[in-house]
Structures are given as structure tokens and as C-alpha cells.
Coordinates of C-alpha atoms in Angstrom, one line a residue:
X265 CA 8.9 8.3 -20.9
X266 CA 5.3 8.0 -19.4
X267 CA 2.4 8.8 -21.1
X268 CA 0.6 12.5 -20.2
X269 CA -1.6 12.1 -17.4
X270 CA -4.3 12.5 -19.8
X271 CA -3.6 9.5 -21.7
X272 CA -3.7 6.0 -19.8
X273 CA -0.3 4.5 -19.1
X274 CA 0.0 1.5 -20.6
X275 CA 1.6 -2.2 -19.6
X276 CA 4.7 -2.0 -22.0
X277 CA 5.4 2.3 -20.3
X278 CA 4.8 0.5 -17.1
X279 CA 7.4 -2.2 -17.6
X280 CA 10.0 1.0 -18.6
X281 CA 9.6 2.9 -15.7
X282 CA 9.8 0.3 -12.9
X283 CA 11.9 -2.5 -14.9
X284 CA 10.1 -5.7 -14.3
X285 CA 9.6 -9.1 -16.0
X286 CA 7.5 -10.0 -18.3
X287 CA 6.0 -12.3 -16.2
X288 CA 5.1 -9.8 -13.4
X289 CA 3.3 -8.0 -16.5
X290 CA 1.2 -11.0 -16.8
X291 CA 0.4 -11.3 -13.4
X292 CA -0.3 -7.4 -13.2
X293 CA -2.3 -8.1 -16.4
X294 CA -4.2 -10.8 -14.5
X295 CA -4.5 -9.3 -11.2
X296 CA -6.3 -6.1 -13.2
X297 CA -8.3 -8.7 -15.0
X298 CA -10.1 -10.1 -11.5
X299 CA -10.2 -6.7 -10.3
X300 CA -12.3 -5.7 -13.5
X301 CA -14.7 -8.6 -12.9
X302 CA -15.3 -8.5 -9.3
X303 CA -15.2 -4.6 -9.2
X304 CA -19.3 -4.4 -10.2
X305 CA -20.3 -6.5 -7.3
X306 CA -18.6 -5.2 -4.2
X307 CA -16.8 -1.8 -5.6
X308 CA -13.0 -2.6 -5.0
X309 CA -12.0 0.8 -6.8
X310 CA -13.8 3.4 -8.1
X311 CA -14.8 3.0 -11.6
X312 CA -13.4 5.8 -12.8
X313 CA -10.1 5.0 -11.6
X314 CA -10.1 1.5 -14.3
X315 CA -9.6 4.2 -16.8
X316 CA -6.5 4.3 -16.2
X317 CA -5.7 1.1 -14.5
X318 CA -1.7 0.8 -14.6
X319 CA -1.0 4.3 -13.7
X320 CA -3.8 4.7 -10.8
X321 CA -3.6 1.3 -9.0
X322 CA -0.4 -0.3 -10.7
X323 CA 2.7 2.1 -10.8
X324 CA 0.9 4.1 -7.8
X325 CA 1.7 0.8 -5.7
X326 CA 4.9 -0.5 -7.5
X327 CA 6.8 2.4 -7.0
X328 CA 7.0 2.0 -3.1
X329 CA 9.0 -0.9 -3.6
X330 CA 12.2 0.9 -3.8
X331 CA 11.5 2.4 -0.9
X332 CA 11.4 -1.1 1.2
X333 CA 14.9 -2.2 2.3
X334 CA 16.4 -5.4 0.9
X335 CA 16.3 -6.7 4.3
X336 CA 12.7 -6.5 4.6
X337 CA 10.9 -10.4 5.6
X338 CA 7.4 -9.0 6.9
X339 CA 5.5 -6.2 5.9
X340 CA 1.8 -5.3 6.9
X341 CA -0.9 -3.2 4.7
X342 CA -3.6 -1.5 7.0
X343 CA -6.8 -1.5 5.3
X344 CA -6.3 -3.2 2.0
X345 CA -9.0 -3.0 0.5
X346 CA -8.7 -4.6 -3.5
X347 CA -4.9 -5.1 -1.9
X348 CA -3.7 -1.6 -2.5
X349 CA -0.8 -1.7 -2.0
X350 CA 0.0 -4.8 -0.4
X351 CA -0.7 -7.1 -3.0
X352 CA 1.0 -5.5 -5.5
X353 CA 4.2 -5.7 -3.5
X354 CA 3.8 -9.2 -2.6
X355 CA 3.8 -9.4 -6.2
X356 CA 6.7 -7.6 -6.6
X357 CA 9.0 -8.6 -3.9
X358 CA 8.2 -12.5 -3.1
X359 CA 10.8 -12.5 -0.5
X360 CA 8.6 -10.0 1.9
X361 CA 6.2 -12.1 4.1
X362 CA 2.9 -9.6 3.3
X363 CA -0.3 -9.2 5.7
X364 CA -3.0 -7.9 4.4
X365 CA -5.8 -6.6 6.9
X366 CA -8.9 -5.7 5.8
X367 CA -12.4 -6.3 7.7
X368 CA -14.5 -6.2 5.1
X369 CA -15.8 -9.8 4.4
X370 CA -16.1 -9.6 0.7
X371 CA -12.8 -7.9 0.0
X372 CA -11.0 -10.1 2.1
X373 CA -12.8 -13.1 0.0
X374 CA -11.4 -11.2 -3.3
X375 CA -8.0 -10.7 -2.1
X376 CA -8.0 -14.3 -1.0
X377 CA -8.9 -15.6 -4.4
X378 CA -6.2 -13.2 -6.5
X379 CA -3.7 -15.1 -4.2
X380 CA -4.8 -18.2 -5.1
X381 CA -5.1 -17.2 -9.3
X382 CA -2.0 -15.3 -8.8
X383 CA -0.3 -17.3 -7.0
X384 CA 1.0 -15.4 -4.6
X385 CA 1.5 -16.0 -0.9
X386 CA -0.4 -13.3 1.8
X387 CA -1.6 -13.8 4.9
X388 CA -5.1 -12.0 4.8
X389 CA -6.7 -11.0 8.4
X390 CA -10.4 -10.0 7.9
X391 CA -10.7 -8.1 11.1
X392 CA -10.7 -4.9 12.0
X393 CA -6.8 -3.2 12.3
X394 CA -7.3 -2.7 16.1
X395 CA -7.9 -6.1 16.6
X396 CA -5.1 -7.3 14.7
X397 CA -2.3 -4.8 15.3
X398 CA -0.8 -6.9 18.3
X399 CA 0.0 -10.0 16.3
X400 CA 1.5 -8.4 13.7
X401 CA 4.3 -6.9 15.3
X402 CA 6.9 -8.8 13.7
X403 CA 6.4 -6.7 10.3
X404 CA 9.4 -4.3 9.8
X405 CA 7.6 -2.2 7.5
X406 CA 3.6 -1.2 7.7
X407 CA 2.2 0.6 4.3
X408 CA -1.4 2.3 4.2
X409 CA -3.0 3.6 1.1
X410 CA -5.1 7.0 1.7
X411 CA -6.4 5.1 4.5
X412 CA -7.0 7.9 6.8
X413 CA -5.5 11.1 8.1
X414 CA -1.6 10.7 9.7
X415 CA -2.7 11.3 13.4
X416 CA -5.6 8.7 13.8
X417 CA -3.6 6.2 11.5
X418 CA -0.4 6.3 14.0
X419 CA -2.8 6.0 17.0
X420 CA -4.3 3.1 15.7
X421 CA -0.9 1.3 15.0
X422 CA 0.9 3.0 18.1
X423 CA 1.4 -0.2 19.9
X424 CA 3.0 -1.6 17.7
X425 CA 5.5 1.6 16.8
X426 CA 9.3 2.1 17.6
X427 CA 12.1 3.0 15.9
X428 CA 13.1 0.2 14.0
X429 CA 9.3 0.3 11.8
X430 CA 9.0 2.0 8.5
X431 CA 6.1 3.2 7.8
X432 CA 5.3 3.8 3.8
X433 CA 1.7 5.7 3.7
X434 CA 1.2 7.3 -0.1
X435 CA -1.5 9.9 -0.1
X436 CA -3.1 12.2 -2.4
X437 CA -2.3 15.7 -0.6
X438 CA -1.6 17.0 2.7
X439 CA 1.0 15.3 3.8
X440 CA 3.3 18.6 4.8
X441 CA 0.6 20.0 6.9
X442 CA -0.8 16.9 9.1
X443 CA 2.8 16.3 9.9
X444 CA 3.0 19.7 10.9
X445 CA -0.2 19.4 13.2
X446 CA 0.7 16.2 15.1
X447 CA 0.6 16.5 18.7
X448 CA 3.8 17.6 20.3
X449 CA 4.0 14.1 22.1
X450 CA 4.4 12.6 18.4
X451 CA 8.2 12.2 17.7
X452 CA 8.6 11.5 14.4
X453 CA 11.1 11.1 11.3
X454 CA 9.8 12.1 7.9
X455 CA 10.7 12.2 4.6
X456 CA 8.4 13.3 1.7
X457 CA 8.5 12.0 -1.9
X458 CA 6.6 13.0 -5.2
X459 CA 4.2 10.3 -6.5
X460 CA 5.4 9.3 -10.1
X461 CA 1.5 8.2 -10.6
X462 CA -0.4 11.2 -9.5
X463 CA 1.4 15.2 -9.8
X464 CA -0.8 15.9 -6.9
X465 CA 0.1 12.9 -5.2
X466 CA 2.7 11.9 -2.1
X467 CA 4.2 9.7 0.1
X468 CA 5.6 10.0 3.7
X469 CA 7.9 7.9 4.6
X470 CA 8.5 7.8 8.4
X471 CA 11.6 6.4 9.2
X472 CA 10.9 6.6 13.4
X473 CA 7.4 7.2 14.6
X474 CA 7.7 7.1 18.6
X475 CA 4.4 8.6 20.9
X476 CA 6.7 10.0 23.7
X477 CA 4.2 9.7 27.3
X478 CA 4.3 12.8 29.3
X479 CA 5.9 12.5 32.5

């Protein structure tokens, strides 16, 4: 069982809940470890968040990994950031080919160099996601975490959009009602889960996200 919210979740209640190794413990140990050190100089996270490290940033990433089908190669995380969820998934499911985009210089260098100590393979694009978004249409699946509101993330990414993407975007709140408000010209197929990290917290899968043009 996992600790109250108000006490932090530890490595061994982590291990429990989501049934890894050992040695992806030690590389969740390590990756928390770099994120710790470089955290002061180019604020990764917020530091109120390392409280609580395994249940905030750990298990709030790791438990989108059921959601990716076993047949998944490529998968692309919009706005990384300290690799939020994608590196945490590469991690977790070394078969997926993971992209990483995030234009910020500096925490494209740090996600760079937790590859390297982790030794974990991502592709990491330090550009901007509408720059990008063309050359990564291969990806099957496309995560974001609390990136931005569902309407200007799917605009962003529309080119790249049909039916056979999966797009995994776990959010704090909100989710029902910016679904509700997207655009009539938005087709899309949704399905909500609770967050097993955060009571208050979500994810939308959409399982089709098509922009229909008007004739």
C-alpha cells in the first residue's frame, strides 16, 4: 500500500506498486540523484516537489507505461523539461525509441548527460516543438506533461495527428472541461484516468485526435 500523501513515497513502496527491478530502482535512484545536483542551477523541478521525489516525478511518470501498447517502437515527449516523462519511460521500456524535445539549452544539456550516466538511449532535439514536429512523425505515441492547455497542445502537434497516434498528456485538473470546450472541428477519442501520484491529478488519453477542415 502507498504511503499517505502526506508522507513521501519511498523507493522500496515504489517498487510495489509498479513491479520493477532492482536495477531500474538504481537507475531511478541515480537519475533523482543528478536531478538533485543540477536542480539549483537551472531549476529542473520545483524544489518543493524533491520532497517527495518518487511519488511527484517517479510514479507520476512510471505509471503511463501501462498505458503504452506493447507494440510501441517510437514515442515523442513535447517539452521535456528535466525528462518528465519521457525519460522515465525510456527507462522503463528500453524497447520504445524515445524523443525528447525540449528548447531550452541547459535542460537539453542535462537530459543529455542523465543518458549518458544512465545509460539510456534518447534522442534529445533542443528546438522548439514547432520546429520539430514534422520529423518526428514516425512516433506512434506523443506524451506531454502539464505542458499546456489541450487545445493549443493539439494545434501545435496537429500535423502530425491521425488516427493511429496515442496521445498520453497527464495533468493536474481540468481535463473533463477543456475536452468539453474544444472547437467543434476537433474530433476526438478520450478516455480519462485517476493519477495514482496526485488525488487531484489526471490523465487523458486520446486514442484518435483528428482536426476535421470545414468544407
Amino acid at each position: 500500500m502507498l504511503a499517505e500523501a502526506s508522507d513521501p513515497l519511498t523507493a522500496d513502496q515504489l517498487k510495489a506498486e509498479i513491479g520493477v527491478s532492482r536495477e531500474t530502482i538504481q537507475k531511478f535512484e541515480l537519475y533523482l540523484k543528478l536531478l538533485k545536483k543540477w536542480n539549483g542551477a537551472i531549476n529542473l523541478v520545483s524544489k518543493r516537489s524533491l520532497v517527495d521525489p518518487w511519488r511527484r516525478h517517479i510514479l507520476d511518470c512510471a505509471q503511463l507505461s501501462p498505458l503504452i501498447p506493447r507494440t510501441t517502437r517510437h514515442l515523442i515527449d513535447l517539452g521535456s523539461g528535466a525528462g518528465l516523462p519521457g525519460l522515465i519511460l525510456a527507462i522503463l521500456r528500453p524497447e520504445i525509441g524515445c524523443e525528447l524535445i525540449e528548447s531550452d539549452q541547459r535542460k537539453a544539456a542535462f537530459l543529455r548527460e542523465a543518458a549518458r550516466v544512465l545509460n539510456c538511449k534518447i534522442t534529445v532535439h533542443a528546438h522548439r516543438i514547432e520546429d520539430v514536429i514534422d520529423t518526428v512523425q514516425h512516433a506512434e505515441v506523443i506524451t506531454a506533461r502539464a505542458l499546456s492547455a489541450i487545445e493549443p497542445l493539439l494545434n501545435i502537434i496537429k500535423p502530425v495527428l491521425n488516427e493511429k497516434k496515442l496521445c498520453i498528456f497527464p495533468k493536474a485538473e481540468g481535463i473533463d472541461k477543456e475536452i468539453e470546450a474544444l472547437p467543434s472541428d476537433w474530433k476526438v477519442t478520450a478516455r480519462i484516468r485517476q493519477s495514482l501520484s496526485d488525488p487531484r491529478g489526471k490523465i487523458l488519453v486520446l486514442e484518435a485526435a483528428n482536426y476535421e477542415l470545414s468544407d
